[in-house]
Short mmCIF file of C-alpha atoms in Angstrom, two decimals:
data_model
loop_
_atom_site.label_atom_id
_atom_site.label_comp_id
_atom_site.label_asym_id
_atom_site.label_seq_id
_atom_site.Cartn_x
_atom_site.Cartn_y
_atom_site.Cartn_z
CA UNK A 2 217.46 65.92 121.66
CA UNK A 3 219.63 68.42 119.75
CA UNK A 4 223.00 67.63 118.45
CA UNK A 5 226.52 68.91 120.20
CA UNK A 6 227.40 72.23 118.54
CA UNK A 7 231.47 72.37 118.13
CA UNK A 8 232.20 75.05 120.97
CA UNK A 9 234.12 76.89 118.24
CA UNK A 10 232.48 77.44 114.98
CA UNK A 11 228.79 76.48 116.44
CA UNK A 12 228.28 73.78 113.70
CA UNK A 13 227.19 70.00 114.65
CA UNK A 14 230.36 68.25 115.40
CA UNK A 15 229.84 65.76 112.72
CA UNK A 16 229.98 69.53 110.36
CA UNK A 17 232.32 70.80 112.28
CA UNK A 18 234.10 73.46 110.06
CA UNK A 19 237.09 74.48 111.52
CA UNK A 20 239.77 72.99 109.85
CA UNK A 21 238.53 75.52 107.15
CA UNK A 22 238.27 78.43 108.61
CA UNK A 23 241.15 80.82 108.08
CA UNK A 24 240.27 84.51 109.66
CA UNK A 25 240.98 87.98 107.81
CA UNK A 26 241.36 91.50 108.33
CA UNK A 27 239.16 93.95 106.39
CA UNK A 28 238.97 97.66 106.06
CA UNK A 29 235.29 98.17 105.57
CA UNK A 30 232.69 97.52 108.62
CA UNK A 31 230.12 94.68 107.40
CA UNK A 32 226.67 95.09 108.86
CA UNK A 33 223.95 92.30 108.72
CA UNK A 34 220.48 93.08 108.97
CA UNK A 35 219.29 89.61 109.38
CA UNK A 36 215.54 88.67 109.08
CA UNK A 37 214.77 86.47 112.29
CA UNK A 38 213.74 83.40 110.26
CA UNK A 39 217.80 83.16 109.15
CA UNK A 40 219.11 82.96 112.55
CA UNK A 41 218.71 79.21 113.34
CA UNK A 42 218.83 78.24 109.27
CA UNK A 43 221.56 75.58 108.93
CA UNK A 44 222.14 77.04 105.55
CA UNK A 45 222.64 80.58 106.99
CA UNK A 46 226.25 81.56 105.17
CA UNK A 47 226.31 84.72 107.64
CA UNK A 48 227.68 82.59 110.72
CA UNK A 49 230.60 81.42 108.17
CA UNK A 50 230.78 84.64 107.62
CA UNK A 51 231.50 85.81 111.04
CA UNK A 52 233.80 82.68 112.10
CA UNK A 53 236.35 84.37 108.89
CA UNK A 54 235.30 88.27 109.96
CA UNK A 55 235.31 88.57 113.42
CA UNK A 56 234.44 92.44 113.51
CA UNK A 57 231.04 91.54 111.34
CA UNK A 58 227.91 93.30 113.05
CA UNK A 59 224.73 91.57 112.63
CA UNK A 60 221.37 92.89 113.85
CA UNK A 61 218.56 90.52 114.03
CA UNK A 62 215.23 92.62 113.35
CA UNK A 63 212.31 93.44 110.51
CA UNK A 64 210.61 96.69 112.02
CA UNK A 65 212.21 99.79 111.97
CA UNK A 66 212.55 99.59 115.91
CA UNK A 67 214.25 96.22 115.97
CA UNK A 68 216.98 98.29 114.36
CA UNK A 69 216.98 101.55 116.75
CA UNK A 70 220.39 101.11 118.41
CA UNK A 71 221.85 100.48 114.79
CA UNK A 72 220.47 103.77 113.48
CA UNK A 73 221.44 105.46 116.44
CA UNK A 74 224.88 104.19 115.78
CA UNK A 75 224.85 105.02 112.10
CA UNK A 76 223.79 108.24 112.78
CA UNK A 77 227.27 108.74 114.52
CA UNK A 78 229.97 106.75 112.07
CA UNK A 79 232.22 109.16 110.12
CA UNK A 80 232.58 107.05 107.73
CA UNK A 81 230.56 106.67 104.07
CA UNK A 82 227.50 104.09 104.23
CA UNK A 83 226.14 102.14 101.61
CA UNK A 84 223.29 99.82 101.01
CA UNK A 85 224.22 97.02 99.28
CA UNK A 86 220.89 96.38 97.62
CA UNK A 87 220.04 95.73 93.59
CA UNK A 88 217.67 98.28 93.04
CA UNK A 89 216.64 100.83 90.27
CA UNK A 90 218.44 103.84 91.81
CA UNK A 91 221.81 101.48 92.96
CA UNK A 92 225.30 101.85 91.12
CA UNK A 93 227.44 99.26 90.34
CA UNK A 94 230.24 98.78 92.79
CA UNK A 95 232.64 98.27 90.07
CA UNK A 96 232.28 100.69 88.51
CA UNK A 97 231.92 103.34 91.59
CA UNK A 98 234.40 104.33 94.42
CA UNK A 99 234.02 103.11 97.35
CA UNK A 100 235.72 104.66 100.54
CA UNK A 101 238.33 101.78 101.55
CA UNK A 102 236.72 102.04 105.25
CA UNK A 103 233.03 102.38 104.30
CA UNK A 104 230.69 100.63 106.33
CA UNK A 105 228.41 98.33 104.04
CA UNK A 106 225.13 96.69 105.09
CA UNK A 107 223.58 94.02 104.05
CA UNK A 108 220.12 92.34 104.44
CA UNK A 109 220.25 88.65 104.67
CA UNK A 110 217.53 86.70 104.05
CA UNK A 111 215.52 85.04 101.11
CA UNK A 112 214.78 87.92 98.19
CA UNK A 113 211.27 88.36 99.13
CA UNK A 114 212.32 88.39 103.22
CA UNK A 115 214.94 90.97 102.24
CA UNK A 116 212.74 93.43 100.03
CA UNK A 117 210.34 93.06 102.87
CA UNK A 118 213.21 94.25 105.00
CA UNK A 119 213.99 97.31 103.00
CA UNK A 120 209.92 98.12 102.72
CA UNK A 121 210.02 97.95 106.60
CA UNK A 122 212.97 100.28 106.92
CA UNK A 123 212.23 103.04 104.72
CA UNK A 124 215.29 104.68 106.39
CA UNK A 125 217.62 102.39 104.54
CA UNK A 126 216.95 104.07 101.33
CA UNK A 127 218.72 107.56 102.73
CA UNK A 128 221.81 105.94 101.84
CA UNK A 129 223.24 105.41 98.87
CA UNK A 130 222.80 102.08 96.86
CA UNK A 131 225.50 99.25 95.31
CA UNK A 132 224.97 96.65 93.30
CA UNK A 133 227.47 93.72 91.97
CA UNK A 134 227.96 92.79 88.18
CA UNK A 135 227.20 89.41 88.17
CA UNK A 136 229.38 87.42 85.54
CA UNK A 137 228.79 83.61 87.10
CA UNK A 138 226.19 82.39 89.19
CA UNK A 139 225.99 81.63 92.90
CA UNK A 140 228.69 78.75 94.47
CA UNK A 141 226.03 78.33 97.02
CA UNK A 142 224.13 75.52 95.47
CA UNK A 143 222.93 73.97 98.66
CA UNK A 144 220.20 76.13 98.90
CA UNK A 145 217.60 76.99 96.14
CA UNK A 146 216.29 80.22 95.04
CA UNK A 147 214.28 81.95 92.84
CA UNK A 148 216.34 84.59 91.34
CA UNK A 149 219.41 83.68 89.05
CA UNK A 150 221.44 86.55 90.40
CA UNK A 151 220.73 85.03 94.08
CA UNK A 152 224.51 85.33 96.26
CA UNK A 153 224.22 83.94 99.75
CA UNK A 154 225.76 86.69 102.09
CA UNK A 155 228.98 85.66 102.49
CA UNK A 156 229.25 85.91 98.55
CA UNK A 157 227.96 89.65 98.37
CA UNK A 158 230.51 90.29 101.33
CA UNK A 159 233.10 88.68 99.10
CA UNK A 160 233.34 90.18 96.08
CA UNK A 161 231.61 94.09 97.50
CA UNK A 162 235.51 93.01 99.48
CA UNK A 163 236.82 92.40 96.10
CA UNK A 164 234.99 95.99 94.26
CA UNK A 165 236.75 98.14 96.50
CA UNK A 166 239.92 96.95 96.92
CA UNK A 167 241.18 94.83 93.78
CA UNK A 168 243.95 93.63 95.93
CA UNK A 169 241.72 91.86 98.34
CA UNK A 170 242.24 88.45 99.60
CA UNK A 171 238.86 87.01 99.75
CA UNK A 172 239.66 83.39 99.35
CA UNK A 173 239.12 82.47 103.54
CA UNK A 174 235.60 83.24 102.74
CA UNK A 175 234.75 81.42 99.34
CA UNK A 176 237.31 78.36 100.25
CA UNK A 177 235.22 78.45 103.89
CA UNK A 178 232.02 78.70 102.23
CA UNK A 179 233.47 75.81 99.37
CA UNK A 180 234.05 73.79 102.16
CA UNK A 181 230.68 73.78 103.71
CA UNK A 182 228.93 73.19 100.19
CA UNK A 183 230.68 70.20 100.32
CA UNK A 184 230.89 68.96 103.64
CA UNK A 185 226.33 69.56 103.30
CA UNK A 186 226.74 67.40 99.96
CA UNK A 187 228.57 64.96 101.35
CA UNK A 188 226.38 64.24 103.83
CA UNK A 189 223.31 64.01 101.47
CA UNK A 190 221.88 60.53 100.30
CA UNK A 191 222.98 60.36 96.92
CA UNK A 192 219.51 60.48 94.96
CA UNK A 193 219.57 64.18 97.02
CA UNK A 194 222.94 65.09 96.07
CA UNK A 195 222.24 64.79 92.28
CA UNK A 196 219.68 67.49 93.16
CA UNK A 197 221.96 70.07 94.05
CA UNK A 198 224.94 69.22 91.43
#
């Protein structure tokens, strides 16, 4: 028998993240390609992400069709659209400028679920690339992974936010995503927790 969800945020009750939740307005347009296996993850930072950006578009897919609609849509934005996407061809963000109302996507999903995506979706790589300069290492300690310049979503939303507009309020999303790290430690034997500090 599965848990009550909080009708608001979508979290168990007992996780219930609310109280932290503080939404903001954003000039860009975020778009999440999100590799199926993410959607029901209760690590998965891109429904905190959502809760503090309510205009955030996420598209569930891996094949090139799964994301027809979005390309169709694409196809028809005015604005400038990036890929943001480490890669040998991407720029830095910082050091780059990006159009206050670009629309950014991401792909969210483990490193080797998100180059997977890309490799699918050969269109992706018609737009032009950003990367972030890394100076301190993911928040998001809850989950593990292999790469030391891992960022959950939310994190690459965050400071991409931060790159383009140095005046940027981004705290709602690290202080919501702060307060989920904790609220998931908290609730971890403490043997576990030690894991994770």
């Amino acid at each position: 028998m599965s848990r009550p969800n909080c009708p608001s945020c979508h979290y168990p009750h007992n996780a219930c993240l609310c109280a932290s939740i503080n939404p903001m307005q954003i000039k860009p347009k975020l778009i999440i390609l999100q590799d199926p296996s993410e959607v029901g993850h209760a690590k998965n930072s891109v429904r905190l992400l959502e809760l503090v950006i309510k205009d955030t578009q996420v598209v569930v897919g891996q094949s090139a069709d799964d994301f027809a609609e979005l390309r169709a849509q694409l196809a028809q934005a005015k604005q400038a659209i990036y890929l943001v996407y480490p890669s040998d061809s991407s720029v830095s963000a910082n050091q780059t400028q990006v159009e206050q109302d670009a629309i950014l996507l991401f792909l969210d999903g483990t490193w080797r679920k998100a180059y997977k995506l890309l490799q699918l979706n050969p269109w992706l790589q018609a737009y032009p690339a950003l990367h972030l300069d890394l100076d301190n290492a993911s928040n998001y300690t809850i989950r593990k992974a292999s790469r030391s310049d891992s960022l959950s979503t939310l994190e690459a939303a965050a400071m991409m936010l931060k790159a383009i507009d140095d005046k940027q309020d981004v705290t709602p999303l690290t202080n919501a995503l702060h307060a989920m790290v904790e609220q998931r430690l908290a609730s971890m034997p403490p043997e576990v927790r030690a894991r994770y500090r």
